[in-house]
Amino acid sequence: MFRKILIANRGEIAVRVIRACRDLDITPLAVFSEADRSSLHVRLADEAYCVGPPPSNESYLNIEAIISAAKTAKAEAVHPGYGFLAENPEFARAVTAAGLIFIGPTAEAMEVMGSKTSARRAAVKAGAPIVPGTTNPLESFEAARAAAKEFGYPVMLKAAAGGGGKGMRQVSEASDLESAFEAAQSESLSAFGNSEIYLEKVVEKPRHIEIQIFADTYGNYVHLGERECSIQRRHQKVIEECPSPVDDAALRERMGAAAIKIAKAVNYVGAGTVEFLFSERTGEFYFLEMNTRLQVEHPVTELVTGFDLVREQINVASGRRLSFKQEDVQWHGHAIECRIYAEDPENNFFPSPGWINYLRAPAGPGIRDDSGVVAGDEVSIHYDPMISKLAVWGSTRREAIDRLRRALDEYAVSGIKTTLPFFREIVRDAEFIAGHLDTGFIPRFHERRRESQHPAGGTRPSGLFQDIALIAAALAYSRAQRKPLTNHQQEQSKWKIAGRALALSSLPRKSDRVR
């Protein structure tokens, strides 16, 4: 077993890996940018090393600086977390070349699965079903037009080198194809440094279901079932569940078997996720892509199966066999996760960076909050605005929803806007409760919300009356602000300030050797 592991990441996932290291009595080492000098993951690590200024391309994406920190710290292995360099084959090679162990798959497996087109070819070779479309990048607009004609509209143009919705355009009519093709190429080049685009037939109202797989260096492969990831905004997941509300054991085994075939096709090692689109109308599923890393949403699988996936990653990387076989994997109850972002849901989810004045995370039976911040921390403009992952477990899906509703109501954050109010509405939505999910859920949810606020046949206040109401509210607020604080209010204010100071001072600060 390793003695020291360097975590080449920040925020919530760095904290998660640090805790797994502690469980295994391994010394966790952190890296940080100048913007993250006092971040939670730095305070929790035994040692922490500065790898550059705030921009991620000068710090968390700086391969040379991270390898240098690992050597200085005398680390034996590097855990990449997710994001940043986690799926970068050059980073994996650099770690290995430095005489260290990369906690993840081989660079070769990353390269095959890192390109969506080569991943599709690998899936076809493995005998797994793929979404109808091209398996090679489109060489020109004329090639795109021919492919669209072959597969039929609507079609989806996608970046071969990326994900997260970047370089992606849905096209419903031939007249829109050229402008969409150019826009997708441009965005792909900007986001990934690669303008290659491929084309898929659009699957109508699909569920996005992924299979968690695990493999060791002894040829053992298992799957840990599915996660439902259909609730997305701008092609980014925001709520995940295990198992899927479809909860079909036969479907799980079919998808699990297909996922393992794909993993075997590239000699995969470690934790990985194979993503599929599933059509409830036809009962068919199609390979979408493979993520060659730990997923953000891994906690729901852990809650339902009882396996610690990060611990298992470290064990496999150290040369051990998987601690479980396929027949050992059982699914108990239901888990749901919400990604809590520092974003304003009332302003098209615009990022809301700033200082967290107050934070109270929920607690109690079946509640897990994987957070990268505490009260007094700053949400930086330089990085992804996710501040935590709230996951709950219940013996049934309904019990999990009830528990999630309570947890969301209990969660309190001030100083920044968060997506908490948005999630509080979703968990009370009848379609969500019924499990009627697909990748178009959020647009329909917004439409239902608008209709409930302004029912058909109802009348909205005229512009004049709206202005008068706003002015009256502003005047009332202004008068209230001029009133002197009562003794009780003054006392409350003092306690709030003291509470924030206590939250900061009470954190363990093991990383006094910050470099």
XYZ file of C-alpha atoms in Angstrom:
515
model
C 0.000 0.000 0.000
C 1.108 3.543 -0.706
C 2.461 5.765 2.042
C 1.862 9.111 0.282
C -0.608 10.101 -2.438
C -0.655 13.466 -4.198
C -4.155 14.654 -5.153
C -3.946 16.611 -8.406
C -7.220 18.468 -7.939
C -9.133 20.876 -5.736
C -12.490 21.415 -4.053
C -14.961 18.691 -3.184
C -13.226 15.822 -4.964
C -9.846 16.629 -3.378
C -11.525 16.529 0.048
C -13.184 13.210 -0.857
C -9.854 11.610 -1.820
C -8.120 13.021 1.270
C -10.708 11.279 3.453
C -10.223 7.974 1.621
C -6.463 8.294 2.209
C -7.066 8.877 5.908
C -9.211 5.716 6.071
C -6.277 3.755 4.616
C -3.681 5.470 6.833
C -2.073 7.086 3.773
C -0.601 10.587 3.954
C -2.628 12.889 1.653
C -0.769 15.645 -0.204
C -2.551 18.609 -1.787
C -1.747 21.014 -4.593
C -3.268 24.457 -4.852
C -3.285 27.603 -6.925
C -2.622 30.979 -5.352
C -6.390 31.548 -5.253
C -6.873 28.362 -3.201
C -4.172 28.908 -0.576
C -6.687 28.761 2.308
C -9.148 26.310 0.727
C -10.613 23.395 2.660
C -8.653 20.707 0.790
C -5.397 22.535 1.630
C -6.309 22.737 5.315
C -7.201 19.049 5.506
C -4.058 17.709 3.798
C -0.819 16.915 5.624
C 1.238 18.897 3.118
C 0.246 21.283 0.348
C 2.221 22.659 -2.597
C 1.496 25.723 -4.701
C 1.474 24.902 -8.416
C 0.833 28.329 -9.905
C -1.395 31.405 -10.179
C -5.235 31.271 -10.180
C -5.927 30.472 -13.870
C -6.279 26.687 -14.133
C -4.097 26.441 -17.246
C -1.243 27.859 -15.151
C -1.876 25.715 -12.062
C -4.211 22.683 -11.984
C -3.501 21.986 -15.662
C 0.244 22.580 -15.283
C 1.608 19.040 -15.661
C 5.234 20.013 -15.006
C 4.366 21.846 -11.767
C 2.239 18.975 -10.456
C 4.907 16.342 -11.214
C 7.496 18.569 -9.541
C 5.303 18.839 -6.429
C 4.843 15.056 -6.335
C 8.600 14.485 -6.524
C 9.337 17.121 -3.873
C 6.768 15.568 -1.551
C 8.123 12.056 -2.212
C 4.669 10.865 -3.260
C 4.323 7.336 -4.614
C 1.065 7.822 -6.519
C -1.117 10.553 -7.987
C -4.928 10.646 -7.855
C -6.366 12.971 -10.533
C -9.939 13.219 -9.203
C -12.261 14.307 -12.012
C -11.952 17.241 -14.376
C -8.696 19.099 -15.030
C -6.100 16.424 -15.976
C -8.131 13.344 -14.977
C -8.669 12.191 -18.574
C -5.472 13.564 -20.067
C -3.302 10.703 -21.420
C -0.217 12.941 -21.508
C -0.579 13.541 -17.778
C -0.921 9.808 -17.122
C 2.251 9.207 -19.151
C 4.111 11.998 -17.326
C 3.166 10.504 -13.950
C 4.394 7.067 -15.019
C 7.589 8.493 -16.556
C 8.339 10.168 -13.228
C 8.330 6.768 -11.532
C 4.922 7.304 -9.902
C 1.659 5.343 -10.063
C -1.267 6.974 -11.851
C -4.499 6.060 -10.042
C -6.609 5.463 -13.104
C -6.624 3.667 -16.455
C -3.748 3.497 -18.923
C -3.009 6.398 -21.247
C -3.846 4.133 -24.183
C -7.347 3.405 -22.879
C -7.856 7.127 -22.261
C -6.860 7.959 -25.809
C -9.298 5.507 -27.366
C -12.198 6.603 -25.180
C -11.195 10.278 -25.146
C -12.234 10.630 -28.778
C -15.957 10.101 -29.185
C -15.486 8.702 -32.674
C -12.796 6.163 -31.724
C -14.903 5.235 -28.678
C -17.861 4.540 -30.982
C -15.647 2.344 -33.154
C -14.464 0.451 -30.062
C -18.085 -0.088 -28.982
C -19.008 -1.425 -32.420
C -16.012 -3.792 -32.299
C -17.137 -4.983 -28.863
C -20.613 -5.691 -30.199
C -22.345 -2.949 -28.189
C -25.157 -0.927 -29.774
C -24.378 2.695 -30.669
C -26.592 5.635 -31.609
C -26.964 5.543 -35.421
C -24.468 7.976 -36.925
C -20.900 8.393 -38.124
C -17.962 6.601 -36.530
C -15.349 8.892 -38.059
C -15.020 12.694 -37.889
C -16.817 14.587 -40.642
C -14.254 15.833 -43.160
C -16.428 18.624 -44.548
C -19.877 20.187 -44.547
C -20.700 18.126 -47.614
C -19.948 14.972 -45.601
C -22.225 16.238 -42.819
C -25.012 16.908 -45.308
C -24.689 13.409 -46.784
C -24.706 11.804 -43.317
C -27.745 13.807 -42.221
C -29.579 12.700 -45.345
C -28.607 9.072 -44.689
C -29.698 8.962 -41.040
C -32.580 11.442 -41.276
C -33.379 14.593 -39.327
C -33.274 15.572 -36.529
C -29.538 14.994 -36.055
C -26.984 16.014 -33.444
C -23.553 17.427 -34.262
C -21.008 16.682 -31.534
C -17.388 17.503 -30.777
C -15.250 14.377 -31.145
C -12.797 15.532 -28.468
C -15.049 16.851 -25.738
C -18.208 16.768 -23.670
C -20.277 18.836 -21.269
C -22.440 20.146 -24.109
C -19.631 22.106 -25.760
C -19.426 21.783 -29.532
C -22.911 20.276 -29.640
C -25.784 21.390 -31.909
C -29.135 19.774 -32.642
C -30.373 20.313 -36.196
C -33.987 19.683 -37.195
C -33.937 20.931 -40.790
C -31.450 20.782 -43.669
C -31.486 24.582 -44.014
C -29.941 24.948 -40.526
C -27.188 22.372 -40.957
C -24.402 24.560 -42.387
C -24.580 27.271 -39.716
C -24.789 24.629 -36.969
C -21.823 22.750 -38.425
C -19.669 25.885 -38.444
C -20.761 26.862 -34.921
C -20.061 23.371 -33.535
C -16.609 23.292 -35.158
C -15.724 26.734 -33.822
C -16.881 25.969 -30.290
C -15.110 22.608 -30.291
C -11.843 24.207 -31.412
C -12.139 26.882 -28.727
C -13.009 24.457 -25.922
C -10.830 21.452 -26.761
C -8.246 22.649 -29.309
C -9.782 20.210 -31.775
C -12.431 21.070 -34.374
C -13.406 17.489 -35.300
C -17.171 16.925 -35.407
C -19.258 13.803 -35.865
C -22.990 13.269 -36.376
C -25.617 11.182 -34.616
C -29.287 10.572 -35.190
C -31.319 12.213 -32.407
C -32.947 9.711 -30.049
C -36.329 11.186 -29.143
C -36.901 11.828 -25.416
C -34.151 9.478 -24.192
C -33.140 8.697 -20.663
C -29.429 9.172 -19.945
C -28.372 6.067 -18.029
C -24.790 5.180 -17.138
C -23.168 2.013 -15.821
C -20.401 2.088 -13.207
C -17.699 -0.482 -14.005
C -14.539 -1.540 -12.201
C -11.557 -3.627 -13.312
C -8.248 -4.710 -11.822
C -4.934 -5.758 -13.360
C -5.801 -9.459 -12.979
C -8.544 -9.423 -15.617
C -11.478 -9.130 -13.207
C -14.368 -6.923 -14.425
C -17.558 -6.048 -12.569
C -20.371 -3.549 -12.957
C -22.117 -1.855 -10.042
C -25.382 -1.096 -11.780
C -26.831 2.024 -13.273
C -27.276 5.683 -12.441
C -30.098 7.766 -13.889
C -28.618 11.065 -15.110
C -31.433 12.413 -17.297
C -32.035 15.671 -15.434
C -29.608 17.999 -17.188
C -29.309 21.654 -18.081
C -27.196 22.669 -21.038
C -26.204 18.987 -21.366
C -24.753 18.964 -17.833
C -26.113 16.624 -15.167
C -27.595 18.232 -12.056
C -29.526 15.368 -10.372
C -28.525 11.697 -10.405
C -30.171 8.586 -8.980
C -29.274 4.975 -8.277
C -31.018 2.851 -9.365
C -32.916 4.363 -12.292
C -36.675 4.795 -11.733
C -36.996 2.278 -14.593
C -35.456 -0.249 -12.132
C -35.491 -3.204 -14.514
C -33.128 -5.991 -13.397
C -33.000 -7.564 -16.868
C -32.176 -4.194 -18.480
C -29.486 -3.585 -15.840
C -27.802 -6.872 -16.683
C -27.951 -6.206 -20.437
C -26.467 -2.742 -20.041
C -23.919 -3.987 -17.511
C -22.783 -6.734 -19.870
C -22.440 -4.227 -22.742
C -20.439 -1.859 -20.523
C -18.024 -4.617 -19.518
C -17.559 -5.655 -23.177
C -16.588 -2.067 -24.023
C -14.179 -1.846 -21.061
C -12.547 -5.142 -22.013
C -12.112 -3.916 -25.595
C -9.596 -1.303 -24.361
C -8.067 -3.366 -21.496
C -9.523 -0.936 -18.997
C -8.258 -0.821 -15.392
C -9.797 1.031 -12.458
C -13.083 2.913 -12.095
C -14.895 3.957 -15.256
C -18.377 4.806 -16.439
C -20.049 3.751 -19.677
C -22.901 6.051 -20.669
C -25.967 5.067 -22.673
C -29.104 6.639 -24.084
C -32.203 4.567 -23.367
C -35.502 4.829 -25.222
C -38.459 3.807 -23.086
C -40.600 3.775 -26.198
C -38.567 1.026 -27.878
C -36.763 -0.506 -24.900
C -33.454 -0.119 -26.756
C -30.254 1.441 -25.415
C -27.280 2.913 -27.271
C -23.655 3.548 -26.280
C -22.944 7.253 -25.881
C -19.434 7.593 -24.423
C -17.095 6.349 -21.704
C -15.695 8.484 -18.905
C -12.268 7.161 -17.956
C -12.297 8.430 -14.384
C -14.327 8.618 -11.209
C -17.683 10.309 -11.828
C -19.013 13.300 -9.914
C -22.096 11.249 -9.033
C -20.289 8.194 -7.605
C -21.781 8.721 -4.082
C -25.219 7.400 -5.098
C -23.652 4.111 -6.219
C -21.701 3.934 -2.956
C -24.844 4.517 -0.900
C -26.805 1.773 -2.655
C -24.064 -0.879 -3.051
C -22.035 -0.165 0.100
C -18.684 -0.118 -1.738
C -16.175 2.748 -1.326
C -15.118 3.456 -4.915
C -12.200 5.753 -4.076
C -10.783 3.220 -1.631
C -11.166 0.572 -4.335
C -9.349 2.820 -6.847
C -6.381 3.115 -4.505
C -6.322 -0.622 -3.757
C -6.394 -1.582 -7.460
C -3.678 0.972 -8.306
C -1.473 -0.507 -5.577
C -1.633 -3.887 -7.344
C -4.386 -5.579 -5.369
C -7.321 -7.523 -6.762
C -10.831 -6.132 -6.630
C -12.257 -6.748 -3.167
C -15.555 -8.033 -4.599
C -16.922 -10.161 -7.434
C -19.996 -9.609 -9.584
C -22.098 -11.923 -7.402
C -21.170 -9.796 -4.364
C -22.791 -6.673 -5.805
C -26.264 -6.085 -4.395
C -28.448 -3.004 -4.639
C -30.233 -1.863 -1.482
C -32.658 1.056 -1.379
C -32.483 4.209 -3.458
C -30.109 7.193 -3.516
C -30.444 10.641 -5.128
C -27.810 13.363 -5.507
C -28.144 17.090 -6.203
C -25.138 19.093 -7.373
C -25.190 22.337 -5.401
C -23.771 25.154 -7.541
C -22.938 28.765 -6.730
C -25.303 29.932 -9.453
C -28.386 32.120 -9.633
C -31.299 29.982 -10.904
C -33.408 33.116 -11.364
C -30.801 34.563 -13.720
C -30.362 31.660 -16.154
C -28.000 29.916 -13.703
C -25.408 32.674 -13.989
C -22.359 31.984 -11.754
C -22.484 33.610 -8.317
C -18.900 33.828 -7.034
C -18.116 35.506 -3.724
C -17.689 34.899 -0.006
C -19.847 32.398 1.848
C -21.069 34.282 4.914
C -22.975 31.405 6.452
C -23.328 27.697 5.671
C -25.362 25.051 7.446
C -25.287 21.615 5.827
C -28.132 19.175 6.508
C -27.607 16.137 8.705
C -29.491 13.167 10.058
C -30.301 9.641 8.865
C -29.433 8.838 5.268
C -27.814 12.209 4.467
C -24.379 12.713 2.908
C -22.939 16.093 1.945
C -19.652 15.993 0.022
C -18.528 19.605 0.213
C -15.410 21.521 -0.702
C -16.229 24.685 1.243
C -17.163 25.959 4.698
C -18.477 29.270 5.989
C -15.925 32.008 5.382
C -14.593 30.474 2.153
C -14.613 32.234 -1.205
C -16.154 30.729 -4.333
C -13.597 31.731 -6.957
C -14.380 33.065 -10.402
C -11.607 30.872 -11.793
C -13.153 27.423 -11.325
C -16.314 25.363 -11.640
C -18.947 26.798 -9.275
C -20.038 23.485 -7.734
C -19.647 23.793 -3.965
C -21.050 20.451 -2.811
C -22.937 17.281 -3.663
C -25.932 16.520 -1.478
C -26.809 12.813 -1.584
C -29.534 11.005 0.341
C -30.499 7.356 0.803
C -33.896 5.813 1.486
C -35.269 2.295 1.538
C -37.503 3.272 -1.404
C -37.395 6.032 -4.027
C -40.278 7.804 -2.318
C -38.502 7.714 1.028
C -35.350 9.084 -0.625
C -37.361 11.939 -2.172
C -38.937 12.755 1.207
C -35.499 12.777 2.814
C -34.041 14.901 0.009
C -36.839 17.436 0.385
C -36.128 17.743 4.090
C -32.364 17.982 3.517
C -32.736 20.713 0.891
C -34.996 22.715 3.190
C -32.451 22.351 5.986
C -29.496 23.406 3.796
C -28.702 27.108 4.347
C -26.127 29.231 2.509
C -25.800 33.012 2.492
C -23.466 35.457 0.783
C -23.834 33.808 -2.623
C -26.708 32.564 -4.753
C -27.065 28.796 -5.045
C -29.195 26.283 -6.919
C -30.873 25.161 -3.676
C -34.203 26.968 -4.420
C -34.302 25.321 -7.860
C -33.873 21.838 -6.377
C -36.484 22.531 -3.678
C -39.022 23.049 -6.440
C -37.950 20.038 -8.500
C -38.326 17.548 -5.624
C -41.923 18.732 -5.229
C -42.668 18.405 -8.945
C -45.261 15.716 -9.771
C -43.366 14.493 -12.857
C -40.141 14.090 -10.894
C -41.915 12.254 -8.077
C -43.519 9.932 -10.643
C -40.102 9.224 -12.206
C -41.104 10.525 -15.639
C -37.603 11.585 -16.635
C -35.700 12.192 -19.859
C -33.077 14.651 -21.063
C -35.784 17.227 -21.843
C -37.084 17.251 -18.262
C -35.818 20.699 -17.203
C -37.306 22.688 -20.139
C -40.664 21.036 -19.459
C -40.275 21.726 -15.737
C -39.718 25.420 -16.459
C -42.796 25.444 -18.672
C -44.934 23.840 -15.928
C -43.549 26.358 -13.454
C -44.494 29.287 -15.703
C -47.979 27.884 -16.229
C -48.522 27.420 -12.490
C -47.444 30.989 -11.814
C -49.559 32.398 -14.667
C -52.388 29.917 -15.350
C -54.206 30.040 -18.683
C -57.046 32.540 -18.582
C -55.523 34.344 -15.636
C -54.422 37.949 -15.825
C -50.999 39.292 -15.071
C -50.529 42.643 -13.329
C -50.103 45.427 -15.827
C -46.713 47.040 -16.216
C -47.888 50.144 -14.331
C -49.128 48.192 -11.316
C -45.992 46.066 -11.302
C -43.849 49.217 -11.212
C -45.921 50.675 -8.366
C -45.590 47.438 -6.378
C -41.822 47.362 -6.900
C -41.439 51.006 -5.872
C -43.561 50.450 -2.762
C -41.488 47.406 -1.803
C -38.256 49.336 -2.343
C -39.468 52.242 -0.178
C -40.553 49.877 2.592
C -37.185 48.141 2.498
C -35.370 51.479 2.588
C -37.332 52.617 5.660
C -36.629 49.310 7.383
C -32.912 49.685 6.726
C -32.878 53.114 8.416
C -34.418 51.792 11.620
C -31.945 51.274 14.480
C -31.352 47.661 15.426
C -33.151 46.411 18.506
C -31.110 44.889 21.320
C -32.254 41.461 20.154
C -31.151 42.138 16.564
C -27.799 43.439 17.755
C -27.301 40.290 19.810
C -28.218 38.093 16.817
C -25.712 39.969 14.644
C -22.921 39.454 17.170
C -23.648 35.733 17.329
C -23.609 35.428 13.515
C -20.178 37.064 13.344
C -18.881 34.912 16.187
C -20.273 31.786 14.554
C -18.456 32.513 11.293
C -15.191 33.117 13.144
C -15.632 29.868 15.092
C -16.328 27.893 11.912
C -13.051 29.107 10.432
C -10.921 28.690 13.550
C -12.190 25.220 14.432
C -11.066 23.577 11.183
C -8.071 21.274 11.496
C -5.085 22.795 9.765
C -2.683 19.959 9.218
C -1.068 21.529 6.171
C 1.113 23.998 8.022
C 3.863 23.038 5.597
C 2.306 24.993 2.741
C 4.824 25.609 -0.026
